[in-house]
mmCIF file of C-alpha atoms and ligand atoms in Angstrom:
data_model
loop_
_atom_site.group_PDB
_atom_site.id
_atom_site.type_symbol
_atom_site.label_atom_id
_atom_site.label_comp_id
_atom_site.label_asym_id
_atom_site.label_seq_id
_atom_site.Cartn_x
_atom_site.Cartn_y
_atom_site.Cartn_z
ATOM 1 C CA MET V 4 -21.918 -32.267 5.183
ATOM 2 C CA VAL V 5 -18.625 -34.138 5.805
ATOM 3 C CA LYS V 6 -18.113 -35.259 9.862
ATOM 4 C CA THR V 7 -15.341 -33.072 11.144
ATOM 5 C CA THR V 8 -13.155 -35.111 13.914
ATOM 6 C CA ILE V 9 -11.851 -33.956 16.776
ATOM 7 C CA ILE V 10 -8.017 -34.792 16.289
ATOM 8 C CA ALA V 11 -6.472 -35.435 19.310
ATOM 9 C CA GLU V 12 -2.831 -33.511 19.221
ATOM 10 C CA THR V 13 -0.983 -37.028 19.625
ATOM 11 C CA ASP V 14 -2.810 -37.962 16.620
ATOM 12 C CA TYR V 15 -1.462 -34.937 14.570
ATOM 13 C CA GLU V 16 -0.536 -37.886 11.792
ATOM 14 C CA GLN V 17 -3.848 -38.244 11.430
ATOM 15 C CA GLY V 18 -4.061 -35.235 10.560
ATOM 16 C CA ALA V 19 -1.457 -34.870 8.063
ATOM 17 C CA ALA V 20 -3.133 -38.102 6.550
ATOM 18 C CA LEU V 21 -5.704 -35.865 5.596
ATOM 19 C CA LEU V 22 -4.544 -33.553 4.650
ATOM 20 C CA LYS V 23 -2.385 -35.653 2.238
ATOM 21 C CA ALA V 24 -5.663 -36.990 1.151
ATOM 22 C CA GLY V 25 -6.498 -33.420 -0.299
ATOM 23 C CA GLU V 26 -9.102 -32.549 2.823
ATOM 24 C CA LEU V 27 -9.669 -29.583 5.037
ATOM 25 C CA VAL V 28 -7.913 -29.587 8.583
ATOM 26 C CA ALA V 29 -7.548 -26.470 11.569
ATOM 27 C CA PHE V 30 -4.755 -26.820 13.191
ATOM 28 C CA PRO V 31 -3.933 -24.604 16.683
ATOM 29 C CA THR V 32 -0.689 -21.822 16.728
ATOM 30 C CA GLU V 33 0.395 -19.691 19.275
ATOM 31 C CA THR V 34 -1.796 -16.919 17.239
ATOM 32 C CA VAL V 35 -5.050 -17.860 15.940
ATOM 33 C CA PHE V 36 -6.295 -21.520 14.700
ATOM 34 C CA GLY V 37 -5.406 -22.201 11.376
ATOM 35 C CA LEU V 38 -7.624 -23.077 8.857
ATOM 36 C CA GLY V 39 -4.942 -25.796 6.672
ATOM 37 C CA ALA V 40 -4.449 -27.567 3.204
ATOM 38 C CA ILE V 41 -1.586 -28.657 1.468
ATOM 39 C CA ALA V 42 -0.375 -25.693 -0.523
ATOM 40 C CA ASN V 43 0.375 -27.672 -3.557
ATOM 41 C CA ASN V 44 -3.233 -29.019 -4.232
ATOM 42 C CA ASP V 45 -4.807 -26.325 -5.861
ATOM 43 C CA ALA V 46 -8.390 -27.546 -5.131
ATOM 44 C CA ALA V 47 -7.967 -28.309 -1.287
ATOM 45 C CA VAL V 48 -7.013 -24.229 -0.993
ATOM 46 C CA GLN V 49 -9.622 -23.551 -3.972
ATOM 47 C CA ALA V 50 -12.340 -25.054 -0.607
ATOM 48 C CA VAL V 51 -10.551 -22.904 1.758
ATOM 49 C CA TYR V 52 -11.970 -19.887 0.195
ATOM 50 C CA GLN V 53 -14.880 -21.018 -0.314
ATOM 51 C CA VAL V 54 -15.450 -22.529 3.192
ATOM 52 C CA LYS V 55 -14.510 -19.338 4.357
ATOM 53 C CA GLY V 56 -16.335 -17.336 2.210
ATOM 54 C CA ARG V 57 -13.132 -15.323 1.501
ATOM 55 C CA PRO V 58 -13.144 -12.746 -1.201
ATOM 56 C CA SER V 59 -10.290 -14.749 -4.313
ATOM 57 C CA ASP V 60 -8.123 -11.797 -4.376
ATOM 58 C CA ASN V 61 -6.878 -11.825 -0.669
ATOM 59 C CA PRO V 62 -3.664 -14.250 -0.336
ATOM 60 C CA LEU V 63 -3.320 -17.063 1.891
ATOM 61 C CA ILE V 64 0.181 -17.405 3.858
ATOM 62 C CA VAL V 65 2.231 -20.513 3.810
ATOM 63 C CA HIS V 66 3.167 -22.708 7.687
ATOM 64 C CA VAL V 67 6.553 -24.452 7.390
ATOM 65 C CA SER V 68 7.866 -26.350 9.926
ATOM 66 C CA GLN V 69 11.458 -25.299 9.826
ATOM 67 C CA PRO V 70 13.167 -22.076 9.839
ATOM 68 C CA ASP V 71 15.345 -22.747 6.581
ATOM 69 C CA ASP V 72 12.202 -24.159 5.064
ATOM 70 C CA ILE V 73 11.875 -20.198 3.702
ATOM 71 C CA PHE V 74 14.885 -20.424 1.622
ATOM 72 C CA LYS V 75 13.313 -23.896 -0.473
ATOM 73 C CA TYR V 76 10.429 -20.646 -1.774
ATOM 74 C CA ALA V 77 11.267 -17.556 -1.921
ATOM 75 C CA GLN V 78 13.614 -16.095 -4.741
ATOM 76 C CA ALA V 79 16.181 -13.581 -5.927
ATOM 77 C CA LEU V 80 17.136 -13.220 -2.446
ATOM 78 C CA THR V 81 20.389 -10.390 -2.217
ATOM 79 C CA PRO V 82 23.127 -11.616 0.109
ATOM 80 C CA GLU V 83 21.987 -9.381 2.492
ATOM 81 C CA LYS V 84 18.200 -9.945 2.558
ATOM 82 C CA LYS V 85 19.420 -13.680 3.243
ATOM 83 C CA ALA V 86 21.367 -12.270 6.552
ATOM 84 C CA LEU V 87 18.186 -10.276 7.501
ATOM 85 C CA ILE V 88 16.076 -13.281 7.174
ATOM 86 C CA HIS V 89 18.485 -15.555 8.918
ATOM 87 C CA GLN V 90 18.500 -12.527 11.826
ATOM 88 C CA LEU V 91 15.059 -12.470 11.653
ATOM 89 C CA THR V 92 14.192 -15.913 12.304
ATOM 90 C CA ASP V 93 16.558 -16.892 14.619
ATOM 91 C CA ALA V 94 14.979 -14.574 16.732
ATOM 92 C CA PHE V 95 11.188 -14.978 16.193
ATOM 93 C CA TRP V 96 10.930 -18.702 14.578
ATOM 94 C CA PRO V 97 8.692 -20.195 15.560
ATOM 95 C CA GLY V 98 6.812 -17.618 16.321
ATOM 96 C CA PRO V 99 4.223 -14.381 15.630
ATOM 97 C CA LEU V 100 5.881 -13.572 12.803
ATOM 98 C CA THR V 101 5.184 -13.943 9.022
ATOM 99 C CA LEU V 102 7.454 -12.550 6.313
ATOM 100 C CA ILE V 103 6.324 -11.496 3.346
ATOM 101 C CA VAL V 104 9.061 -12.496 0.202
ATOM 102 C CA PRO V 105 9.918 -12.865 -3.496
ATOM 103 C CA VAL V 106 8.231 -16.145 -4.272
ATOM 104 C CA LYS V 107 9.679 -19.130 -6.928
ATOM 105 C CA PRO V 108 7.294 -19.457 -9.946
ATOM 106 C CA ASP V 109 4.757 -22.468 -9.877
ATOM 107 C CA ILE V 110 5.925 -23.845 -6.653
ATOM 108 C CA PHE V 111 2.777 -23.238 -4.923
ATOM 109 C CA GLY V 112 -0.673 -23.159 -6.982
ATOM 110 C CA LYS V 113 -1.682 -19.318 -8.529
ATOM 111 C CA THR V 114 -4.543 -19.886 -5.674
ATOM 112 C CA VAL V 115 -2.341 -19.477 -2.932
ATOM 113 C CA THR V 116 -0.484 -16.468 -3.408
ATOM 114 C CA GLY V 117 -3.661 -14.295 -5.504
ATOM 115 C CA GLY V 118 -1.518 -14.604 -8.560
ATOM 116 C CA LEU V 119 1.026 -11.973 -6.349
ATOM 117 C CA VAL V 120 4.616 -11.998 -6.828
ATOM 118 C CA THR V 121 5.224 -12.522 -3.517
ATOM 119 C CA VAL V 122 4.199 -15.246 -0.341
ATOM 120 C CA GLY V 123 4.275 -15.043 3.157
ATOM 121 C CA ILE V 124 5.495 -17.527 5.351
ATOM 122 C CA ARG V 125 5.678 -18.287 8.458
ATOM 123 C CA MET V 126 7.010 -20.995 11.328
ATOM 124 C CA PRO V 127 4.045 -20.939 13.818
ATOM 125 C CA ASP V 128 5.114 -22.132 17.449
ATOM 126 C CA HIS V 129 2.656 -24.874 18.352
ATOM 127 C CA GLU V 130 4.445 -28.631 18.703
ATOM 128 C CA ALA V 131 1.541 -30.624 17.400
ATOM 129 C CA THR V 132 0.861 -28.504 14.808
ATOM 130 C CA LEU V 133 4.909 -28.369 13.532
ATOM 131 C CA LYS V 134 4.716 -32.264 13.232
ATOM 132 C CA MET V 135 1.936 -32.121 11.479
ATOM 133 C CA ILE V 136 3.170 -30.113 8.793
ATOM 134 C CA ALA V 137 6.564 -32.301 8.948
ATOM 135 C CA ALA V 138 4.074 -35.580 8.541
ATOM 136 C CA THR V 139 2.819 -33.954 5.847
ATOM 137 C CA GLY V 140 5.857 -33.555 3.776
ATOM 138 C CA PHE V 141 4.704 -29.848 2.302
ATOM 139 C CA PRO V 142 3.761 -26.203 3.464
ATOM 140 C CA ILE V 143 0.051 -25.900 4.589
ATOM 141 C CA VAL V 144 -1.647 -22.414 4.296
ATOM 142 C CA GLY V 145 -3.146 -21.570 7.307
ATOM 143 C CA PRO V 146 -5.712 -18.404 6.616
ATOM 144 C CA SER V 147 -7.197 -18.000 10.237
ATOM 145 C CA ALA V 148 -9.772 -20.481 10.704
ATOM 146 C CA ASN V 149 -13.078 -18.686 11.100
ATOM 147 C CA LEU V 150 -15.946 -17.758 8.468
ATOM 148 C CA SER V 151 -14.798 -14.500 6.693
ATOM 149 C CA GLY V 152 -15.465 -11.173 8.248
ATOM 150 C CA LYS V 153 -15.864 -13.033 11.745
ATOM 151 C CA PRO V 154 -13.596 -13.024 14.794
ATOM 152 C CA SER V 155 -10.382 -15.065 14.394
ATOM 153 C CA PRO V 156 -10.317 -18.134 16.397
ATOM 154 C CA THR V 157 -8.600 -18.451 19.748
ATOM 155 C CA LYS V 158 -10.187 -21.867 20.954
ATOM 156 C CA VAL V 159 -11.223 -25.469 19.226
ATOM 157 C CA GLU V 160 -14.969 -24.414 20.408
ATOM 158 C CA HIS V 161 -14.463 -21.271 18.515
ATOM 159 C CA VAL V 162 -13.167 -23.327 15.523
ATOM 160 C CA TYR V 163 -16.288 -26.099 15.720
ATOM 161 C CA HIS V 164 -18.701 -23.373 16.109
ATOM 162 C CA ASP V 165 -17.538 -21.751 12.336
ATOM 163 C CA PHE V 166 -16.546 -25.255 10.528
ATOM 164 C CA ASN V 167 -18.617 -28.243 12.255
ATOM 165 C CA GLY V 168 -19.722 -30.094 9.127
ATOM 166 C CA LYS V 169 -17.651 -28.076 6.888
ATOM 167 C CA ILE V 170 -14.106 -29.576 7.007
ATOM 168 C CA ALA V 171 -12.079 -33.038 7.799
ATOM 169 C CA GLY V 172 -10.701 -32.395 10.873
ATOM 170 C CA ILE V 173 -9.527 -29.983 13.522
ATOM 171 C CA LEU V 174 -6.464 -30.392 15.662
ATOM 172 C CA ASN V 175 -7.283 -29.856 19.085
ATOM 173 C CA SER V 176 -5.539 -28.053 21.483
ATOM 174 C CA PRO V 177 -5.954 -25.614 24.583
ATOM 175 C CA PRO V 178 -6.542 -22.345 23.713
ATOM 176 C CA THR V 179 -4.248 -19.975 21.893
ATOM 177 C CA LYS V 180 -1.932 -18.318 23.216
ATOM 178 C CA VAL V 181 -1.268 -14.679 21.951
ATOM 179 C CA GLY V 182 -5.166 -14.340 20.795
ATOM 180 C CA VAL V 183 -4.139 -12.417 17.496
ATOM 181 C CA GLU V 184 -2.478 -13.166 14.368
ATOM 182 C CA SER V 185 0.820 -12.509 13.626
ATOM 183 C CA THR V 186 3.259 -9.259 12.398
ATOM 184 C CA VAL V 187 3.089 -9.211 8.595
ATOM 185 C CA LEU V 188 6.449 -8.213 7.900
ATOM 186 C CA ASP V 189 6.851 -7.133 4.229
ATOM 187 C CA LEU V 190 10.847 -7.793 2.867
ATOM 188 C CA SER V 191 9.609 -7.649 -0.771
ATOM 189 C CA ASP V 192 9.273 -3.916 -1.114
ATOM 190 C CA ASP V 193 12.838 -1.813 -2.468
ATOM 191 C CA GLN V 194 10.735 1.299 -0.773
ATOM 192 C CA GLY V 195 12.136 -0.160 3.177
ATOM 193 C CA ILE V 196 10.816 -2.909 5.520
ATOM 194 C CA PHE V 197 6.798 -2.350 6.163
ATOM 195 C CA ILE V 198 4.553 -4.319 9.091
ATOM 196 C CA LEU V 199 1.611 -4.727 7.030
ATOM 197 C CA ARG V 200 -0.578 -6.224 9.992
ATOM 198 C CA PRO V 201 0.422 -5.695 13.307
ATOM 199 C CA GLY V 202 0.960 -8.025 15.750
ATOM 200 C CA ALA V 203 2.417 -9.515 18.714
ATOM 201 C CA ILE V 204 6.188 -9.473 17.743
ATOM 202 C CA THR V 205 6.320 -4.828 17.603
ATOM 203 C CA ALA V 206 8.795 -2.537 15.270
ATOM 204 C CA SER V 207 10.903 -2.239 18.320
ATOM 205 C CA MET V 208 11.299 -5.737 19.017
ATOM 206 C CA ILE V 209 12.350 -6.708 15.451
ATOM 207 C CA GLU V 210 14.904 -3.531 15.745
ATOM 208 C CA LYS V 211 16.747 -4.601 18.793
ATOM 209 C CA ALA V 212 17.147 -8.260 17.340
ATOM 210 C CA VAL V 213 18.226 -6.852 14.191
ATOM 211 C CA PRO V 214 20.907 -3.537 14.784
ATOM 212 C CA GLY V 215 20.535 -0.678 12.281
ATOM 213 C CA ILE V 216 17.447 -1.941 10.471
ATOM 214 C CA LYS V 217 14.298 0.568 10.214
ATOM 215 C CA VAL V 218 10.825 -0.740 10.386
ATOM 216 C CA ASN V 219 8.269 1.188 8.814
ATOM 217 C CA GLN V 220 4.281 1.109 9.813
ATOM 218 C CA PHE V 221 1.860 0.665 7.166
ATOM 219 C CA ILE V 222 -1.418 -0.146 8.818
ATOM 220 C CA SER V 223 -4.207 1.719 9.379
ATOM 221 C CA THR V 224 -5.331 1.702 13.189
ATOM 222 C CA SER V 225 -8.485 3.661 11.832
ATOM 223 C CA ILE V 226 -11.535 2.019 10.521
ATOM 224 C CA ALA V 227 -12.049 5.158 8.506
ATOM 225 C CA SER V 228 -9.038 5.230 6.541
ATOM 226 C CA LYS V 229 -8.769 5.832 3.462
ATOM 227 C CA GLU V 230 -5.044 4.531 2.778
ATOM 228 C CA ALA V 231 -4.555 2.093 -0.008
ATOM 229 C CA PRO V 232 -3.719 -1.532 1.626
ATOM 230 C CA LYS V 233 -0.910 -3.159 1.092
ATOM 231 C CA ALA V 234 -1.673 -6.548 2.288
ATOM 232 C CA PRO V 235 -4.850 -7.187 0.512
ATOM 233 C CA GLY V 236 -6.268 -8.560 3.668
ATOM 234 C CA MET V 237 -6.499 -5.452 5.072
ATOM 235 C CA LYS V 238 -8.979 -3.786 3.384
ATOM 236 C CA TYR V 239 -11.748 -6.012 4.414
ATOM 237 C CA ARG V 240 -13.906 -4.735 8.016
ATOM 238 C CA HIS V 241 -13.443 -7.999 9.378
ATOM 239 C CA TYR V 242 -13.846 -9.062 12.890
ATOM 240 C CA SER V 243 -17.002 -8.499 13.349
ATOM 241 C CA PRO V 244 -19.995 -10.759 15.608
ATOM 242 C CA ASP V 245 -23.914 -9.773 14.572
ATOM 243 C CA VAL V 246 -24.066 -7.349 17.829
ATOM 244 C CA PRO V 247 -22.810 -4.208 16.860
ATOM 245 C CA VAL V 248 -19.394 -3.599 18.717
ATOM 246 C CA TYR V 249 -18.483 0.289 20.225
ATOM 247 C CA ALA V 250 -14.919 0.919 20.974
ATOM 248 C CA VAL V 251 -14.667 3.358 24.106
ATOM 249 C CA SER V 252 -11.732 4.502 25.907
ATOM 250 C CA ALA V 253 -11.759 3.928 29.753
ATOM 251 C CA GLU V 254 -12.314 8.316 30.006
ATOM 252 C CA PHE V 255 -15.700 8.681 28.214
ATOM 253 C CA PHE V 256 -16.674 4.688 29.190
ATOM 254 C CA ALA V 257 -18.986 6.090 31.451
ATOM 255 C CA ASP V 258 -20.709 8.589 29.704
ATOM 256 C CA VAL V 259 -21.284 7.116 26.843
ATOM 257 C CA LEU V 260 -22.386 3.966 28.980
ATOM 258 C CA ARG V 261 -25.262 6.562 30.885
ATOM 259 C CA THR V 262 -26.213 8.174 27.233
ATOM 260 C CA LEU V 263 -27.254 4.481 26.030
ATOM 261 C CA SER V 264 -28.062 3.161 29.153
ATOM 262 C CA THR V 265 -31.985 2.345 27.716
ATOM 263 C CA LYS V 266 -30.110 -0.661 25.580
ATOM 264 C CA LYS V 267 -29.102 -4.102 26.759
ATOM 265 C CA ILE V 268 -25.326 -3.710 26.907
ATOM 266 C CA GLY V 269 -22.563 -6.500 27.198
ATOM 267 C CA LEU V 270 -19.411 -4.523 28.410
ATOM 268 C CA VAL V 271 -15.548 -5.787 27.477
ATOM 269 C CA ILE V 272 -13.397 -3.756 30.099
ATOM 270 C CA SER V 273 -10.146 -4.463 32.488
ATOM 271 C CA GLU V 274 -9.790 -4.911 35.763
ATOM 272 C CA SER V 275 -9.415 -1.334 36.910
ATOM 273 C CA LEU V 276 -11.787 0.338 34.878
ATOM 274 C CA ALA V 277 -14.383 -2.127 36.487
ATOM 275 C CA LYS V 278 -13.753 -0.728 39.752
ATOM 276 C CA SER V 279 -14.384 2.758 38.620
ATOM 277 C CA LEU V 280 -17.918 1.859 37.430
ATOM 278 C CA ASP V 281 -21.910 0.606 38.032
ATOM 279 C CA MET V 282 -22.007 -2.108 35.702
ATOM 280 C CA ALA V 283 -24.816 -4.002 38.147
ATOM 281 C CA GLU V 284 -26.533 -6.309 36.141
ATOM 282 C CA MET V 285 -24.153 -6.260 32.812
ATOM 283 C CA GLU V 286 -22.694 -9.097 31.386
ATOM 284 C CA THR V 287 -19.191 -8.052 31.673
ATOM 285 C CA TYR V 288 -16.159 -10.023 30.068
ATOM 286 C CA SER V 289 -12.522 -8.921 31.695
ATOM 287 C CA LEU V 290 -10.047 -8.124 29.916
ATOM 288 C CA GLY V 291 -7.531 -8.642 32.991
ATOM 289 C CA ASP V 292 -5.177 -6.164 33.708
ATOM 290 C CA SER V 293 -2.407 -5.962 30.994
ATOM 291 C CA SER V 294 -2.225 -5.661 27.353
ATOM 292 C CA GLN V 295 -1.414 -8.842 27.005
ATOM 293 C CA SER V 296 -4.207 -10.858 28.342
ATOM 294 C CA ALA V 297 -6.413 -8.011 27.051
ATOM 295 C CA THR V 298 -5.000 -9.069 23.553
ATOM 296 C CA SER V 299 -5.138 -12.746 24.215
ATOM 297 C CA VAL V 300 -9.514 -12.620 25.413
ATOM 298 C CA LEU V 301 -10.495 -9.801 22.650
ATOM 299 C CA PHE V 302 -11.772 -12.476 20.344
ATOM 300 C CA ASP V 303 -13.134 -14.550 22.311
ATOM 301 C CA ALA V 304 -14.833 -11.751 24.417
ATOM 302 C CA LEU V 305 -16.198 -11.038 20.848
ATOM 303 C CA ARG V 306 -17.700 -14.299 20.388
ATOM 304 C CA THR V 307 -18.824 -15.111 24.153
ATOM 305 C CA LEU V 308 -20.939 -11.454 24.454
ATOM 306 C CA ASP V 309 -22.550 -12.015 20.617
ATOM 307 C CA GLU V 310 -23.679 -15.521 21.532
ATOM 308 C CA ALA V 311 -25.293 -14.113 24.906
ATOM 309 C CA PRO V 312 -28.851 -13.809 24.821
ATOM 310 C CA ASP V 313 -30.509 -10.383 24.038
ATOM 311 C CA LEU V 314 -27.513 -8.015 23.891
ATOM 312 C CA GLU V 315 -27.968 -5.233 21.561
ATOM 313 C CA LEU V 316 -24.715 -3.634 22.000
ATOM 314 C CA ILE V 317 -21.166 -4.450 22.789
ATOM 315 C CA MET V 318 -18.635 -2.032 24.673
ATOM 316 C CA VAL V 319 -15.375 -3.014 24.346
ATOM 317 C CA GLU V 320 -12.304 -0.940 25.858
ATOM 318 C CA LEU V 321 -10.399 1.171 23.926
ATOM 319 C CA LEU V 322 -6.717 1.123 25.570
ATOM 320 C CA PRO V 323 -4.431 3.766 24.664
ATOM 321 C CA GLU V 324 -2.320 3.943 22.145
ATOM 322 C CA THR V 325 1.080 1.770 22.834
ATOM 323 C CA GLU V 326 3.202 0.049 21.074
ATOM 324 C CA ALA V 327 2.069 -2.887 23.016
ATOM 325 C CA ASN V 328 -1.524 -2.085 22.575
ATOM 326 C CA LEU V 329 -1.331 -1.958 18.351
ATOM 327 C CA ALA V 330 -2.642 -5.462 17.852
ATOM 328 C CA TYR V 331 -5.558 -4.771 20.200
ATOM 329 C CA ARG V 332 -6.519 -1.718 18.819
ATOM 330 C CA ASN V 333 -5.861 -2.766 15.495
ATOM 331 C CA ARG V 334 -8.609 -6.032 15.560
ATOM 332 C CA LEU V 335 -10.576 -3.817 17.879
ATOM 333 C CA LEU V 336 -10.860 -0.769 16.118
ATOM 334 C CA LYS V 337 -11.973 -3.131 12.701
ATOM 335 C CA ALA V 338 -14.555 -4.835 14.686
ATOM 336 C CA SER V 339 -16.101 -2.101 15.566
ATOM 337 C CA VAL V 340 -18.956 0.479 13.917
ATOM 338 C CA LYS V 341 -18.252 3.305 16.675
ATOM 339 C CA VAL V 342 -15.280 4.884 18.376
ATOM 340 C CA TYR V 343 -15.125 7.014 21.309
ATOM 341 C CA GLU V 344 -11.854 8.146 22.058
HETATM 342 O O1 TXA W 422 -1.155 -15.827 12.563
HETATM 343 C C1 TXA W 422 -1.417 -15.885 12.074
HETATM 344 O O2 TXA W 422 -0.743 -15.247 10.748
HETATM 345 C C2 TXA W 422 -2.838 -16.883 11.474
HETATM 346 C C3 TXA W 422 -2.383 -18.629 12.161
HETATM 347 C C4 TXA W 422 -2.947 -18.984 11.151
HETATM 348 O O3 TXA W 422 -0.926 -18.486 11.384
HETATM 349 N N1 TXA W 422 -3.155 -16.631 9.905
HETATM 350 C C5 TXA W 422 -3.250 -15.491 9.458
HETATM 351 O O4 TXA W 422 -3.683 -15.983 8.273
HETATM 352 O O5 TXA W 422 -4.236 -14.659 10.120
HETATM 353 P P1 TXA W 422 -5.219 -14.923 7.471
HETATM 354 O O6 TXA W 422 -4.711 -15.310 6.010
HETATM 355 O O7 TXA W 422 -5.908 -14.319 7.967
HETATM 356 O O8 TXA W 422 -4.026 -13.674 7.533
HETATM 357 C C6 TXA W 422 -3.163 -13.261 6.457
HETATM 358 C C7 TXA W 422 -2.396 -11.850 6.001
HETATM 359 C C8 TXA W 422 -3.502 -11.161 5.174
HETATM 360 O O9 TXA W 422 -3.815 -10.032 5.386
HETATM 361 C C9 TXA W 422 -3.421 -11.170 3.952
HETATM 362 O O10 TXA W 422 -3.882 -10.252 3.042
HETATM 363 C C10 TXA W 422 -1.055 -10.780 4.184
HETATM 364 O O11 TXA W 422 -1.878 -11.502 5.317
HETATM 365 N N2 TXA W 422 -0.814 -11.186 3.576
HETATM 366 C C11 TXA W 422 -1.308 -12.753 2.990
HETATM 367 N N3 TXA W 422 -0.129 -12.581 1.654
HETATM 368 C C12 TXA W 422 0.428 -11.275 1.375
HETATM 369 C C13 TXA W 422 1.467 -11.197 0.230
HETATM 370 N N4 TXA W 422 1.643 -12.450 -0.299
HETATM 371 N N5 TXA W 422 1.690 -9.816 0.093
HETATM 372 C C14 TXA W 422 1.446 -8.882 1.169
HETATM 373 N N6 TXA W 422 0.373 -9.635 2.292
HETATM 374 C C15 TXA W 422 -0.282 -11.010 1.936
HETATM 375 MG MG1 MG W 423 -8.032 -13.780 9.070
#
């Protein structure tokens, strides 16, 4: 057991000192909290896998504090790729976009990259965290700060719940704004540019920011998908509370609820659906009434209802398949054991 200190945002230098000493420090970003270790300390990076229970073939992304830092770690970039990276970082960094690029050898240990010839890099949009990384003097790894398979953390309490006594510190912050992990964009594939994981930055937004670019989706929104995953992390079941989750579209919600009425069910639904349902005495968590609000609270909703006493089932509204709902649907479908749509 180590003592887990909650570090005030203004004390980011304390976080940096712990990281430099090889300790693990969780940190806030605009997406979800990450579990940080300095990326050139193999033992610390190994400890990240170990405390998360993360499979070792699932590489970590690294977080930098300045856009141009990506050029310190990426290699063999054509002038066109360099220009593209500049356009992307100008438009979206700091922000929820991870870029997969060919990595210079021997800068990050094998543990970081899982032995791949590429690395994922991003600059998170969070002032205290950027200052902490700058003070550390080297990028930090940052998988989401949850036990492997559990919903990602959007509040300091979530991180504390999963890692109290197992990590040295957590940099404090109000809840994260976006609520789901960054968009992962693969720039290392000769076949084209691929979104490997949907996030707040959509293909349309990227295509608008970089005229002439074509962005392909390489994501499985279906839990039944047999596609080979390009992002190693996407093959694992994810985001699941202990209580089973059903994803149900608004259209079928009332019917499914009726057929399951003998069970004690928690509901995660939009305001508009709530108005049309009879949910007397049911544990309910509101998604608000926009794609953004739903996405930002999804993980907190799953964690909150997982802790509610005696629930046998969590029914979550599956929002329609629009581009803005892609990240929400992707995470919810991965968390669900049944889908009604
Ligand atoms: O928003 C985020 O990205 C958060 C915050 C903390 O920054 N971090 C995060 O990290 O979500 P993680 O490790 O939970 O997810 C990174 C994803 C995984 O699906 C992983 O498989 C994929 O990126 N990935 C990492 N390196 C890769 C690589 N070289 N090639 C393809 N996919 C990669
Ligand atoms: Mg994760």
